[in-house]
PDB file of C-alpha atoms in Angstrom:
ATOM      1  CA  MET A   1      -0.004  -0.063  -0.028  1.00 40.00           C
ATOM      2  CA  PRO A   2       1.588   3.250  -0.944  1.00 49.00           C
ATOM      3  CA  ASP A   3       2.168   6.011   1.585  1.00 50.00           C
ATOM      4  CA  THR A   4      -0.394   8.635   1.223  1.00 60.00           C
ATOM      5  CA  THR A   5       1.164  10.976   3.505  1.00 83.00           C
ATOM      6  CA  THR A   6       4.194  11.513   1.337  1.00 94.00           C
ATOM      7  CA  PRO A   7       3.665  13.919  -1.696  1.00 96.00           C
ATOM      8  CA  SER A   8       4.712  12.800  -4.967  1.00 97.00           C
ATOM      9  CA  VAL A   9       6.019  15.002  -7.738  1.00 98.00           C
ATOM     10  CA  LEU A  10       6.576  14.507 -11.345  1.00 96.00           C
ATOM     11  CA  PHE A  11       8.715  16.642 -13.753  1.00 96.00           C
ATOM     12  CA  VAL A  12       7.904  16.383 -17.380  1.00 93.00           C
ATOM     13  CA  CYS A  13       9.764  17.874 -20.173  1.00 90.00           C
ATOM     14  CA  VAL A  14       9.850  16.678 -23.869  1.00 88.00           C
ATOM     15  CA  HIS A  15      13.254  14.554 -23.834  1.00 92.00           C
ATOM     16  CA  ASN A  16      13.662  13.953 -19.934  1.00 95.00           C
ATOM     17  CA  ALA A  17      17.209  14.733 -20.666  1.00 96.00           C
ATOM     18  CA  GLY A  18      17.818  18.007 -19.102  1.00 96.00           C
ATOM     19  CA  ARG A  19      15.473  20.221 -16.832  1.00 96.00           C
ATOM     20  CA  SER A  20      13.475  17.475 -15.546  1.00 97.00           C
ATOM     21  CA  GLN A  21      16.291  15.351 -14.726  1.00 98.00           C
ATOM     22  CA  MET A  22      18.017  18.274 -12.934  1.00 98.00           C
ATOM     23  CA  ALA A  23      14.583  18.987 -10.871  1.00 98.00           C
ATOM     24  CA  ALA A  24      14.224  15.432  -9.895  1.00 98.00           C
ATOM     25  CA  ALA A  25      17.730  15.205  -8.839  1.00 98.00           C
ATOM     26  CA  PHE A  26      17.522  18.170  -6.643  1.00 98.00           C
ATOM     27  CA  LEU A  27      14.439  17.299  -5.153  1.00 98.00           C
ATOM     28  CA  THR A  28      15.674  13.842  -4.191  1.00 98.00           C
ATOM     29  CA  HIS A  29      18.580  15.526  -2.976  1.00 97.00           C
ATOM     30  CA  LEU A  30      17.124  18.067  -0.870  1.00 97.00           C
ATOM     31  CA  ALA A  31      14.151  16.098   0.379  1.00 97.00           C
ATOM     32  CA  GLY A  32      15.147  12.562   0.499  1.00 95.00           C
ATOM     33  CA  ASP A  33      12.539  10.011   1.531  1.00 94.00           C
ATOM     34  CA  ARG A  34      10.171  12.884   2.310  1.00 96.00           C
ATOM     35  CA  VAL A  35       8.998  13.204  -1.197  1.00 97.00           C
ATOM     36  CA  GLN A  36       8.408  10.562  -3.924  1.00 97.00           C
ATOM     37  CA  VAL A  37      10.299  11.926  -7.194  1.00 98.00           C
ATOM     38  CA  ARG A  38       9.391  10.823 -10.708  1.00 97.00           C
ATOM     39  CA  SER A  39      10.400  12.289 -14.118  1.00 97.00           C
ATOM     40  CA  ALA A  40       9.393  11.697 -17.621  1.00 95.00           C
ATOM     41  CA  GLY A  41       9.213  12.962 -21.135  1.00 92.00           C
ATOM     42  CA  SER A  42       6.868  12.898 -23.907  1.00 87.00           C
ATOM     43  CA  ALA A  43       9.696  11.881 -26.467  1.00 89.00           C
ATOM     44  CA  PRO A  44      12.694  10.590 -24.425  1.00 93.00           C
ATOM     45  CA  ALA A  45      16.099  10.949 -25.489  1.00 95.00           C
ATOM     46  CA  ASP A  46      18.479   8.295 -25.437  1.00 97.00           C
ATOM     47  CA  THR A  47      20.609   9.592 -22.727  1.00 97.00           C
ATOM     48  CA  VAL A  48      20.753  12.333 -20.141  1.00 98.00           C
ATOM     49  CA  ASN A  49      22.438  15.457 -21.773  1.00 97.00           C
ATOM     50  CA  PRO A  50      26.013  15.328 -20.780  1.00 98.00           C
ATOM     51  CA  ALA A  51      26.443  19.063 -20.144  1.00 98.00           C
ATOM     52  CA  VAL A  52      23.489  18.347 -17.526  1.00 98.00           C
ATOM     53  CA  VAL A  53      25.671  15.619 -15.915  1.00 98.00           C
ATOM     54  CA  GLU A  54      28.619  17.900 -15.792  1.00 98.00           C
ATOM     55  CA  ALA A  55      26.722  20.729 -14.368  1.00 98.00           C
ATOM     56  CA  MET A  56      25.081  18.463 -11.668  1.00 98.00           C
ATOM     57  CA  ALA A  57      28.350  16.834 -10.770  1.00 98.00           C
ATOM     58  CA  GLU A  58      29.708  20.382 -10.118  1.00 98.00           C
ATOM     59  CA  ALA A  59      26.609  20.927  -7.604  1.00 98.00           C
ATOM     60  CA  GLY A  60      27.606  17.718  -6.108  1.00 98.00           C
ATOM     61  CA  ILE A  61      25.005  15.445  -7.437  1.00 98.00           C
ATOM     62  CA  ASP A  62      25.847  12.479  -9.504  1.00 98.00           C
ATOM     63  CA  ILE A  63      23.081  11.650 -12.033  1.00 98.00           C
ATOM     64  CA  THR A  64      25.285   9.461 -14.515  1.00 98.00           C
ATOM     65  CA  ALA A  65      23.018   6.446 -13.556  1.00 97.00           C
ATOM     66  CA  GLU A  66      19.876   8.260 -14.635  1.00 97.00           C
ATOM     67  CA  VAL A  67      18.085   7.494 -18.048  1.00 97.00           C
ATOM     68  CA  PRO A  68      15.300   9.437 -19.957  1.00 97.00           C
ATOM     69  CA  LYS A  69      11.878   7.807 -19.455  1.00 97.00           C
ATOM     70  CA  VAL A  70       8.582   7.724 -21.317  1.00 94.00           C
ATOM     71  CA  LEU A  71       5.552   9.817 -19.935  1.00 92.00           C
ATOM     72  CA  THR A  72       2.608   7.551 -19.033  1.00 92.00           C
ATOM     73  CA  ALA A  73      -0.783   8.171 -17.467  1.00 89.00           C
ATOM     74  CA  GLU A  74       0.050   5.890 -14.679  1.00 93.00           C
ATOM     75  CA  ALA A  75       2.885   8.144 -13.604  1.00 93.00           C
ATOM     76  CA  VAL A  76       0.631  11.351 -13.713  1.00 91.00           C
ATOM     77  CA  GLN A  77      -1.912   9.291 -11.764  1.00 92.00           C
ATOM     78  CA  ALA A  78       0.479   8.325  -9.094  1.00 94.00           C
ATOM     79  CA  SER A  79       1.662  11.919  -8.379  1.00 95.00           C
ATOM     80  CA  ASP A  80       0.219  14.840  -6.463  1.00 95.00           C
ATOM     81  CA  ILE A  81       1.912  17.554  -8.266  1.00 96.00           C
ATOM     82  CA  VAL A  82       3.008  17.550 -11.995  1.00 94.00           C
ATOM     83  CA  ILE A  83       5.379  20.184 -12.966  1.00 95.00           C
ATOM     84  CA  THR A  84       6.342  20.777 -16.679  1.00 91.00           C
ATOM     85  CA  MET A  85       9.444  22.276 -17.492  1.00 88.00           C
ATOM     86  CA  GLY A  86       8.411  25.315 -20.001  1.00 67.00           C
ATOM     87  CA  CYS A  87       8.011  23.158 -22.998  1.00 67.00           C
ATOM     88  CA  GLY A  88       4.557  23.611 -23.842  1.00 64.00           C
ATOM     89  CA  ASP A  89       4.204  19.826 -23.220  1.00 53.00           C
ATOM     90  CA  THR A  90       0.815  18.094 -23.348  1.00 62.00           C
ATOM     91  CA  CYS A  91       0.215  16.013 -20.155  1.00 69.00           C
ATOM     92  CA  PRO A  92      -2.835  14.100 -19.134  1.00 69.00           C
ATOM     93  CA  VAL A  93      -4.925  15.856 -16.875  1.00 77.00           C
ATOM     94  CA  PHE A  94      -6.480  14.174 -13.962  1.00 80.00           C
ATOM     95  CA  PRO A  95      -8.659  15.921 -11.261  1.00 83.00           C
ATOM     96  CA  GLY A  96      -7.324  16.266  -7.837  1.00 86.00           C
ATOM     97  CA  LYS A  97      -3.685  16.714  -9.195  1.00 91.00           C
ATOM     98  CA  ARG A  98      -1.664  20.232  -8.986  1.00 94.00           C
ATOM     99  CA  TYR A  99      -0.192  21.408 -12.066  1.00 92.00           C
ATOM    100  CA  LEU A 100       2.625  23.791 -12.426  1.00 93.00           C
ATOM    101  CA  ASP A 101       4.480  25.100 -15.489  1.00 91.00           C
ATOM    102  CA  TRP A 102       8.096  26.222 -14.728  1.00 93.00           C
ATOM    103  CA  GLN A 103       9.214  28.369 -17.781  1.00 91.00           C
ATOM    104  CA  LEU A 104      12.789  27.424 -18.255  1.00 92.00           C
ATOM    105  CA  PRO A 105      15.320  27.476 -21.122  1.00 92.00           C
ATOM    106  CA  ASP A 106      16.040  24.157 -23.039  1.00 91.00           C
ATOM    107  CA  PRO A 107      19.489  22.921 -22.173  1.00 94.00           C
ATOM    108  CA  ALA A 108      19.632  20.923 -25.453  1.00 92.00           C
ATOM    109  CA  GLY A 109      22.569  21.536 -27.466  1.00 94.00           C
ATOM    110  CA  GLN A 110      23.991  23.731 -24.747  1.00 96.00           C
ATOM    111  CA  GLY A 111      27.406  23.570 -23.149  1.00 97.00           C
ATOM    112  CA  VAL A 112      27.855  23.357 -19.431  1.00 98.00           C
ATOM    113  CA  ALA A 113      28.489  27.119 -19.211  1.00 98.00           C
ATOM    114  CA  ALA A 114      24.739  27.730 -20.583  1.00 98.00           C
ATOM    115  CA  VAL A 115      23.273  25.076 -18.385  1.00 98.00           C
ATOM    116  CA  ARG A 116      24.794  26.419 -15.077  1.00 98.00           C
ATOM    117  CA  PRO A 117      22.307  29.331 -14.866  1.00 98.00           C
ATOM    118  CA  ILE A 118      19.282  26.970 -15.648  1.00 98.00           C
ATOM    119  CA  ARG A 119      20.453  24.516 -13.079  1.00 98.00           C
ATOM    120  CA  ASP A 120      20.810  27.178 -10.265  1.00 98.00           C
ATOM    121  CA  HIS A 121      17.181  28.484 -11.345  1.00 98.00           C
ATOM    122  CA  ILE A 122      15.852  25.152 -11.018  1.00 98.00           C
ATOM    123  CA  GLU A 123      17.439  24.689  -7.590  1.00 98.00           C
ATOM    124  CA  LYS A 124      15.926  27.667  -6.286  1.00 98.00           C
ATOM    125  CA  LEU A 125      12.583  26.502  -7.506  1.00 98.00           C
ATOM    126  CA  ILE A 126      12.840  23.087  -6.146  1.00 98.00           C
ATOM    127  CA  ARG A 127      14.219  24.649  -2.651  1.00 97.00           C
ATOM    128  CA  SER A 128      10.958  26.577  -2.424  1.00 97.00           C
ATOM    129  CA  LEU A 129       8.887  23.660  -3.555  1.00 98.00           C
ATOM    130  CA  VAL A 130      10.580  21.646  -0.542  1.00 97.00           C
ATOM    131  CA  ALA A 131       9.817  24.249   1.907  1.00 96.00           C
ATOM    132  CA  GLU A 132       6.342  24.076   0.807  1.00 95.00           C
ATOM    133  CA  ILE A 133       5.438  20.454   0.524  1.00 96.00           C
ATOM    134  CA  ALA A 134       7.994  18.665   2.709  1.00 92.00           C
ATOM    135  CA  PRO A 135       9.438  20.925   5.245  1.00 89.00           C
ATOM    136  CA  THR A 136      11.778  19.696   7.982  1.00 83.00           C
ATOM    137  CA  ASN A 137      10.010  21.154  11.003  1.00 69.00           C
TER     138      ASN A 137
END
């Protein structure tokens, strides 16, 4: 039986290779087991963007083992909060879910220097989200 007291968050972007991977990694890193974390994409890439992996390593978070995953209706149904990452992605809509859209530049094709400010913005958004849904009290 799933733990209904633990909030669950799904991050969605088209390729699940950049923004959603960074957001999921930060949320896992900052909230630990206080939040269930998922990420997915409507057209997942083969691998996570190498510049994203490098930028996250600079922040002390290893995402080398992550792989892009396909977005499913089941993942949306299993999540309390669905956050799209500024890509205009269409996502199944279910009653009772909270939907947010974070407008963020796409790091695809960018070097690590261009990814760093996106990473830092995502970290700020995640810190605010953690304070709201999983405070340490």
